Structure formats: structure tokens, C-alpha cells
């Protein structure tokens, strides 16, 4: 079930709620209207796209957050066209998935061999005599049959352990007497160990060069298969995206229920309905931008107040009931920090603007074809204006990015792979370097564990404070405006109507269709 993040944030950051100041999210009165126009066929789409262009010229950042299409079978021409396009895309997607399945299967087989030969290479580079001798006994010497070490162990029960000890004390020695004296064994066993030692040393020289050569060839094949899978993914992505744009309105359980009572939806009439929802936002600059001076540091991307704070992290991002985590279970701290930095460096958010105005517009275009042959557009704009602090806007922007990344994850699941589009080209040198990095990470792990324990203690203290109701008594109002009855209402909410909602939306829509002329 989709989460209404704006409503959830309004419950704690709107009106006279105690959290106002830590977050601000308010829907001003009189700025949530519904506009309905009945127009000639094609004028509805013309009005919608001209409206989007108008918002763009006024400085809004615009993104689509939802869309669906429902076409009545009675409108045979339009229905058959859309259904044919959808069927053709489904066929291409199925063929593409069948082709890529074989490539993924080949990749997994090669990756298995690569992992195996990586272990061999590590044994050789680190001169791990114990492991190499174990491989020699189990996979090489065993082929000699009754003359193998395992075959002769019945006569000399300690033969295997003596051969391993020989690798620790005299790894290259083949002199029978020296082996006999060092291990304190019989001469007959020493002769046998000397023979096996010669065979092992010769095998080790050949094995080392063969492992590196074989691993190099496997890595080339692995990188090639990985590149092939990436190309398949890039090929399928626009196809799947186009298929998703043909999402039927009845495929959503909530929309299907509404259609039962929708006066426009009738199986006996030639009606098609398309619905689109957008968010459009821009910084709001009132008469008095802020109460006092605000220092902006270049190392913070020019942000005087960091939009990613603990309050939104705990309540609207990682909260598993009403946060992003409830809808996108895969997000973690690493992903959030990475995306936050990308957002702060983009046009989506301005460092010197702690407050924003956001238009939530739900557009519905109902195309009606009458039995007489006449056609018309019945267009509805459901609008709602919001006043947000920058941390509230950040939650919405993270939701957009999570929606985009979730689409990538869906494609990966369809194809049967994980990860991003980047192909990790491995070489023997990069593998050796990764081992060195692993050693550094092990040393760093002890420091990180200490920091993690401190964070756990802080979290427990925070829970105790919240349980006893001391959360607001022990904290400041927060970095944003907290005087809702005076400053927010009189300075900001008036501006959202006079400077943004009325001229940019209301007057434009009414003027575009000729109302009042």
C-alpha cells in the first residue's frame, strides 16, 4: 500500500503541532481546489502540456509520481491500438528474458570457476604449503591409484601428517637421509616421502603458471558475459519502462474499487481515462527570508541548515510503519547518504533556501466518444498547495529516487541479476589489491564496532527520553520556523497563495480555457 508522506509529515509538522520547527509541512486553507473543464477533443492534452510548460518557465522543478490509463473496449479503435502495442511489448520482453537467461546461466558457471581459481591463486601467492599439499593429495596424487599417499596410508598411518610436516620443516628437501633424520621415521617411508616431495615440487611449478593463465582467460570470459548481461539490461529497460506506462487503471486495487462507483466509467460507453500526478516545487522567498543571519559553508554544499537530520531520519525515512522503509524495504543508511549528497548537488534543492512551495496536481482526462460520433475531453485538475521546510522536501525527493531505483531493481529481478550497470572489470592485479584492502578493512572494523556501540547507547537514551515525554522539554524548537500562528501563517502561507498558487496555477488554468473572458 502506498504511503502518503505529505499527510504523515503534516500530522507532526503542520498547524500547532509540537514538532513544528523541527519540520514544517502545512497545507494552507483555500489552496486545495478542483478545476473541471469540458473541452473539444484534444484540448485537454493541449491544456495539460501547456500547463507543464508554464510551470517550467516559472522556475518549478517538476516530476511525475504516478500515472495510469484505462480504455473501454467499446472504443474499438483506441482499445485495439493500445492493446496491440502492449501485446507486442510483452512478446519482446519475453524473448529478451529468454535470451538473457542463458547468458546469466553461463555467467554463473564462469563466476564459480573464477572463485575457485582465485582461491588457488591466493594459496600460491601467499605460499600456503598446507593447503597446496592438501590439494595435491586429494586431486593430483590420488590419480596414481594404489601408489597414492591415501592408498599407502594403511601401511604407514602417519604418512599424510608426515608429508604435511615435511612442508613446514623441509618444503623443498628431497634427500632421503635428511628427511629420515628430521621426521624420525624409517628409511622406507623417507624414500616414499622423498619421491612424493619431488612430484609435489614439480607439480607446484606447473600448477602456479597454469592457475594464472587459466584465471586470466576466465576473467576475460567473465567480463565479456557481464558486459553482455548489462547490454541486455539496457536494451530491456526502455521496453519495460514503456510497458509500465501502459499500466491499466484497474490493475491497482484502489483504483478498481473507485471504478465501481465512478459515474464516468461505464462498460457500455466508449470512454478512455488517463490519470497523471505530479509534484512541482521551487524555493519560497517571503518578505523576511529568515529571523537572523545564516552561515553557509562551501563544504556543506552551501547549505546553512543540513536538510538530512536525525528527526526525518528516525520518523520519515527509517520508520518501518510510516517512513520510506515501509514501502522500500531495501533502503539503508549508505544508500540514503549517497542519494542525499546527489540531491544537494542537483537543481532539485537550493542551499540558501530553507523553505519551499510544492504543488501537488492530479490530472485526469476523460475522453468521451458519443454514439453520434462526437468526441469531447472532460478534464479535471485536483490541486493542493504545500509549504515545506527543506528537510520535508528531502523526504519527498528521496521517495522519487527510491521509486526510480526500485524500477532498476525490478528489471534486475526480471533478468536474474543484482547490482548496477557498472561492469567490474577484474584482473589478477586487481584481485591481489583487493586482498590488501581486506586486511585494512579488518583493522578498521574494530574502530567501527566501538562507534556502533556508542550509537546504540545514544539510541537507548533517546528511547528513554521519548518514553517519559521529555523529548520536547529537553530539546530546542529546531532550526526552522516554529511560530505557526504568527510568522508561518502571516508571512509564508499568505505568500504561497498570492505569489505562487493563484498566479501560477489558478489564474493560468482559468485564463487558458477562457473562463471570465
PDB file of N, CA and C in Angstrom, residues 144-195:
ATOM      1  N   UNK A 144      47.124 -41.723  -8.942  1.00  0.00           N
ATOM      2  CA  UNK A 144      48.129 -42.793  -9.082  1.00  0.00           C
ATOM      3  C   UNK A 144      47.624 -44.123  -8.547  1.00  0.00           C
ATOM      4  N   UNK A 145      46.400 -44.155  -8.031  1.00  0.00           N
ATOM      5  CA  UNK A 145      45.785 -45.411  -7.586  1.00  0.00           C
ATOM      6  C   UNK A 145      46.368 -45.934  -6.288  1.00  0.00           C
ATOM      7  N   UNK A 146      46.778 -47.217  -6.300  1.00  0.00           N
ATOM      8  CA  UNK A 146      47.285 -47.846  -5.073  1.00  0.00           C
ATOM      9  C   UNK A 146      48.588 -47.232  -4.592  1.00  0.00           C
ATOM     10  N   UNK A 147      49.305 -46.560  -5.488  1.00  0.00           N
ATOM     11  CA  UNK A 147      50.575 -45.945  -5.108  1.00  0.00           C
ATOM     12  C   UNK A 147      50.402 -44.532  -4.553  1.00  0.00           C
ATOM     13  N   UNK A 148      49.172 -44.080  -4.431  1.00  0.00           N
ATOM     14  CA  UNK A 148      48.933 -42.746  -3.883  1.00  0.00           C
ATOM     15  C   UNK A 148      49.158 -42.743  -2.379  1.00  0.00           C
ATOM     16  N   UNK A 149      49.325 -41.542  -1.840  1.00  0.00           N
ATOM     17  CA  UNK A 149      49.550 -41.409  -0.392  1.00  0.00           C
ATOM     18  C   UNK A 149      48.370 -41.975   0.380  1.00  0.00           C
ATOM     19  N   UNK A 150      47.152 -41.711  -0.091  1.00  0.00           N
ATOM     20  CA  UNK A 150      45.971 -42.243   0.593  1.00  0.00           C
ATOM     21  C   UNK A 150      45.889 -43.760   0.478  1.00  0.00           C
ATOM     22  N   UNK A 151      46.449 -44.310  -0.615  1.00  0.00           N
ATOM     23  CA  UNK A 151      46.438 -45.763  -0.789  1.00  0.00           C
ATOM     24  C   UNK A 151      47.465 -46.461   0.084  1.00  0.00           C
ATOM     25  N   UNK A 152      48.573 -45.781   0.386  1.00  0.00           N
ATOM     26  CA  UNK A 152      49.652 -46.393   1.182  1.00  0.00           C
ATOM     27  C   UNK A 152      49.490 -46.104   2.667  1.00  0.00           C
ATOM     28  N   UNK A 153      48.552 -45.232   3.021  1.00  0.00           N
ATOM     29  CA  UNK A 153      48.413 -44.829   4.419  1.00  0.00           C
ATOM     30  C   UNK A 153      48.057 -46.004   5.327  1.00  0.00           C
ATOM     31  N   UNK A 154      47.553 -47.097   4.746  1.00  0.00           N
ATOM     32  CA  UNK A 154      47.237 -48.289   5.553  1.00  0.00           C
ATOM     33  C   UNK A 154      48.516 -48.873   6.149  1.00  0.00           C
ATOM     34  N   UNK A 155      49.598 -48.799   5.382  1.00  0.00           N
ATOM     35  CA  UNK A 155      50.881 -49.335   5.862  1.00  0.00           C
ATOM     36  C   UNK A 155      51.557 -48.365   6.822  1.00  0.00           C
ATOM     37  N   UNK A 156      51.530 -47.066   6.481  1.00  0.00           N
ATOM     38  CA  UNK A 156      52.115 -46.032   7.357  1.00  0.00           C
ATOM     39  C   UNK A 156      51.008 -45.040   7.739  1.00  0.00           C
ATOM     40  N   UNK A 157      50.359 -45.249   8.856  1.00  0.00           N
ATOM     41  CA  UNK A 157      49.220 -44.403   9.255  1.00  0.00           C
ATOM     42  C   UNK A 157      49.561 -42.913   9.370  1.00  0.00           C
ATOM     43  N   UNK A 158      50.835 -42.616   9.648  1.00  0.00           N
ATOM     44  CA  UNK A 158      51.217 -41.205   9.829  1.00  0.00           C
ATOM     45  C   UNK A 158      51.760 -40.583   8.548  1.00  0.00           C
ATOM     46  N   UNK A 159      51.589 -41.256   7.424  1.00  0.00           N
ATOM     47  CA  UNK A 159      52.211 -40.795   6.182  1.00  0.00           C
ATOM     48  C   UNK A 159      51.684 -39.415   5.762  1.00  0.00           C
ATOM     49  N   UNK A 160      50.377 -39.203   5.866  1.00  0.00           N
ATOM     50  CA  UNK A 160      49.801 -37.912   5.452  1.00  0.00           C
ATOM     51  C   UNK A 160      50.297 -36.789   6.352  1.00  0.00           C
ATOM     52  N   UNK A 161      50.274 -37.018   7.672  1.00  0.00           N
ATOM     53  CA  UNK A 161      50.753 -35.980   8.590  1.00  0.00           C
ATOM     54  C   UNK A 161      52.243 -35.732   8.411  1.00  0.00           C
ATOM     55  N   UNK A 162      53.015 -36.797   8.106  1.00  0.00           N
ATOM     56  CA  UNK A 162      54.451 -36.617   7.861  1.00  0.00           C
ATOM     57  C   UNK A 162      54.682 -35.793   6.596  1.00  0.00           C
ATOM     58  N   UNK A 163      53.864 -36.018   5.584  1.00  0.00           N
ATOM     59  CA  UNK A 163      54.001 -35.256   4.340  1.00  0.00           C
ATOM     60  C   UNK A 163      53.670 -33.774   4.581  1.00  0.00           C
ATOM     61  N   UNK A 164      52.673 -33.510   5.422  1.00  0.00           N
ATOM     62  CA  UNK A 164      52.327 -32.133   5.763  1.00  0.00           C
ATOM     63  C   UNK A 164      53.418 -31.484   6.602  1.00  0.00           C
ATOM     64  N   UNK A 165      53.966 -32.248   7.555  1.00  0.00           N
ATOM     65  CA  UNK A 165      55.054 -31.722   8.394  1.00  0.00           C
ATOM     66  C   UNK A 165      56.285 -31.416   7.558  1.00  0.00           C
ATOM     67  N   UNK A 166      56.509 -32.233   6.554  1.00  0.00           N
ATOM     68  CA  UNK A 166      57.643 -32.012   5.654  1.00  0.00           C
ATOM     69  C   UNK A 166      57.513 -30.655   4.959  1.00  0.00           C
ATOM     70  N   UNK A 167      56.283 -30.257   4.661  1.00  0.00           N
ATOM     71  CA  UNK A 167      56.064 -28.957   4.031  1.00  0.00           C
ATOM     72  C   UNK A 167      56.366 -27.797   4.958  1.00  0.00           C
ATOM     73  N   UNK A 168      56.243 -28.016   6.272  1.00  0.00           N
ATOM     74  CA  UNK A 168      56.524 -26.958   7.237  1.00  0.00           C
ATOM     75  C   UNK A 168      58.012 -26.855   7.552  1.00  0.00           C
ATOM     76  N   UNK A 169      58.682 -28.009   7.624  1.00  0.00           N
ATOM     77  CA  UNK A 169      60.088 -28.005   8.053  1.00  0.00           C
ATOM     78  C   UNK A 169      61.062 -28.050   6.880  1.00  0.00           C
ATOM     79  N   UNK A 170      60.806 -28.919   5.899  1.00  0.00           N
ATOM     80  CA  UNK A 170      61.714 -29.070   4.756  1.00  0.00           C
ATOM     81  C   UNK A 170      60.898 -29.063   3.463  1.00  0.00           C
ATOM     82  N   UNK A 171      60.383 -27.897   3.059  1.00  0.00           N
ATOM     83  CA  UNK A 171      59.449 -27.857   1.924  1.00  0.00           C
ATOM     84  C   UNK A 171      60.049 -28.238   0.582  1.00  0.00           C
ATOM     85  N   UNK A 172      61.367 -28.078   0.407  1.00  0.00           N
ATOM     86  CA  UNK A 172      61.969 -28.400  -0.903  1.00  0.00           C
ATOM     87  C   UNK A 172      63.005 -29.517  -0.801  1.00  0.00           C
ATOM     88  N   UNK A 173      63.173 -30.070   0.380  1.00  0.00           N
ATOM     89  CA  UNK A 173      64.209 -31.099   0.584  1.00  0.00           C
ATOM     90  C   UNK A 173      63.772 -32.435  -0.021  1.00  0.00           C
ATOM     91  N   UNK A 174      64.733 -33.099  -0.741  1.00  0.00           N
ATOM     92  CA  UNK A 174      64.444 -34.406  -1.328  1.00  0.00           C
ATOM     93  C   UNK A 174      65.474 -35.457  -0.896  1.00  0.00           C
ATOM     94  N   UNK A 175      66.449 -35.070  -0.083  1.00  0.00           N
ATOM     95  CA  UNK A 175      67.459 -36.014   0.400  1.00  0.00           C
ATOM     96  C   UNK A 175      66.815 -36.974   1.397  1.00  0.00           C
ATOM     97  N   UNK A 176      66.949 -38.267   1.136  1.00  0.00           N
ATOM     98  CA  UNK A 176      66.278 -39.287   1.955  1.00  0.00           C
ATOM     99  C   UNK A 176      66.763 -39.247   3.394  1.00  0.00           C
ATOM    100  N   UNK A 177      68.075 -39.176   3.602  1.00  0.00           N
ATOM    101  CA  UNK A 177      68.632 -39.220   4.958  1.00  0.00           C
ATOM    102  C   UNK A 177      68.201 -38.006   5.778  1.00  0.00           C
ATOM    103  N   UNK A 178      68.204 -36.835   5.171  1.00  0.00           N
ATOM    104  CA  UNK A 178      67.787 -35.636   5.901  1.00  0.00           C
ATOM    105  C   UNK A 178      66.319 -35.722   6.295  1.00  0.00           C
ATOM    106  N   UNK A 179      65.510 -36.238   5.393  1.00  0.00           N
ATOM    107  CA  UNK A 179      64.081 -36.394   5.713  1.00  0.00           C
ATOM    108  C   UNK A 179      63.904 -37.405   6.833  1.00  0.00           C
ATOM    109  N   UNK A 180      64.669 -38.510   6.752  1.00  0.00           N
ATOM    110  CA  UNK A 180      64.585 -39.567   7.769  1.00  0.00           C
ATOM    111  C   UNK A 180      64.976 -39.029   9.142  1.00  0.00           C
ATOM    112  N   UNK A 181      66.066 -38.247   9.201  1.00  0.00           N
ATOM    113  CA  UNK A 181      66.534 -37.733  10.491  1.00  0.00           C
ATOM    114  C   UNK A 181      65.609 -36.651  11.042  1.00  0.00           C
ATOM    115  N   UNK A 182      65.087 -35.796  10.175  1.00  0.00           N
ATOM    116  CA  UNK A 182      64.249 -34.685  10.636  1.00  0.00           C
ATOM    117  C   UNK A 182      62.912 -35.172  11.180  1.00  0.00           C
ATOM    118  N   UNK A 183      62.317 -36.142  10.496  1.00  0.00           N
ATOM    119  CA  UNK A 183      60.997 -36.623  10.909  1.00  0.00           C
ATOM    120  C   UNK A 183      61.053 -37.842  11.813  1.00  0.00           C
ATOM    121  N   UNK A 184      62.304 -38.413  11.948  1.00  0.00           N
ATOM    122  CA  UNK A 184      62.495 -39.603  12.790  1.00  0.00           C
ATOM    123  C   UNK A 184      61.558 -40.730  12.353  1.00  0.00           C
ATOM    124  N   UNK A 185      61.719 -41.099  11.086  1.00  0.00           N
ATOM    125  CA  UNK A 185      60.908 -42.164  10.506  1.00  0.00           C
ATOM    126  C   UNK A 185      61.828 -43.198   9.877  1.00  0.00           C
ATOM    127  N   UNK A 186      61.242 -44.300   9.430  1.00  0.00           N
ATOM    128  CA  UNK A 186      62.040 -45.352   8.788  1.00  0.00           C
ATOM    129  C   UNK A 186      62.536 -44.884   7.426  1.00  0.00           C
ATOM    130  N   UNK A 187      63.597 -45.567   6.944  1.00  0.00           N
ATOM    131  CA  UNK A 187      64.176 -45.163   5.662  1.00  0.00           C
ATOM    132  C   UNK A 187      63.203 -45.450   4.521  1.00  0.00           C
ATOM    133  N   UNK A 188      62.435 -46.534   4.652  1.00  0.00           N
ATOM    134  CA  UNK A 188      61.473 -46.876   3.600  1.00  0.00           C
ATOM    135  C   UNK A 188      60.425 -45.768   3.436  1.00  0.00           C
ATOM    136  N   UNK A 189      59.932 -45.272   4.567  1.00  0.00           N
ATOM    137  CA  UNK A 189      58.953 -44.176   4.489  1.00  0.00           C
ATOM    138  C   UNK A 189      59.608 -42.901   3.982  1.00  0.00           C
ATOM    139  N   UNK A 190      60.879 -42.679   4.375  1.00  0.00           N
ATOM    140  CA  UNK A 190      61.597 -41.486   3.915  1.00  0.00           C
ATOM    141  C   UNK A 190      61.787 -41.511   2.401  1.00  0.00           C
ATOM    142  N   UNK A 191      62.063 -42.701   1.847  1.00  0.00           N
ATOM    143  CA  UNK A 191      62.208 -42.827   0.389  1.00  0.00           C
ATOM    144  C   UNK A 191      60.891 -42.469  -0.301  1.00  0.00           C
ATOM    145  N   UNK A 192      59.792 -42.980   0.262  1.00  0.00           N
ATOM    146  CA  UNK A 192      58.478 -42.684  -0.318  1.00  0.00           C
ATOM    147  C   UNK A 192      58.160 -41.188  -0.244  1.00  0.00           C
ATOM    148  N   UNK A 193      58.449 -40.567   0.908  1.00  0.00           N
ATOM    149  CA  UNK A 193      58.191 -39.138   1.056  1.00  0.00           C
ATOM    150  C   UNK A 193      59.070 -38.311   0.128  1.00  0.00           C
ATOM    151  N   UNK A 194      60.310 -38.748  -0.079  1.00  0.00           N
ATOM    152  CA  UNK A 194      61.215 -38.039  -0.993  1.00  0.00           C
ATOM    153  C   UNK A 194      60.662 -38.071  -2.417  1.00  0.00           C
ATOM    154  N   UNK A 195      60.133 -39.235  -2.798  1.00  0.00           N
ATOM    155  CA  UNK A 195      59.546 -39.357  -4.146  1.00  0.00           C
ATOM    156  C   UNK A 195      58.334 -38.440  -4.298  1.00  0.00           C
TER     157      UNK A 195
END
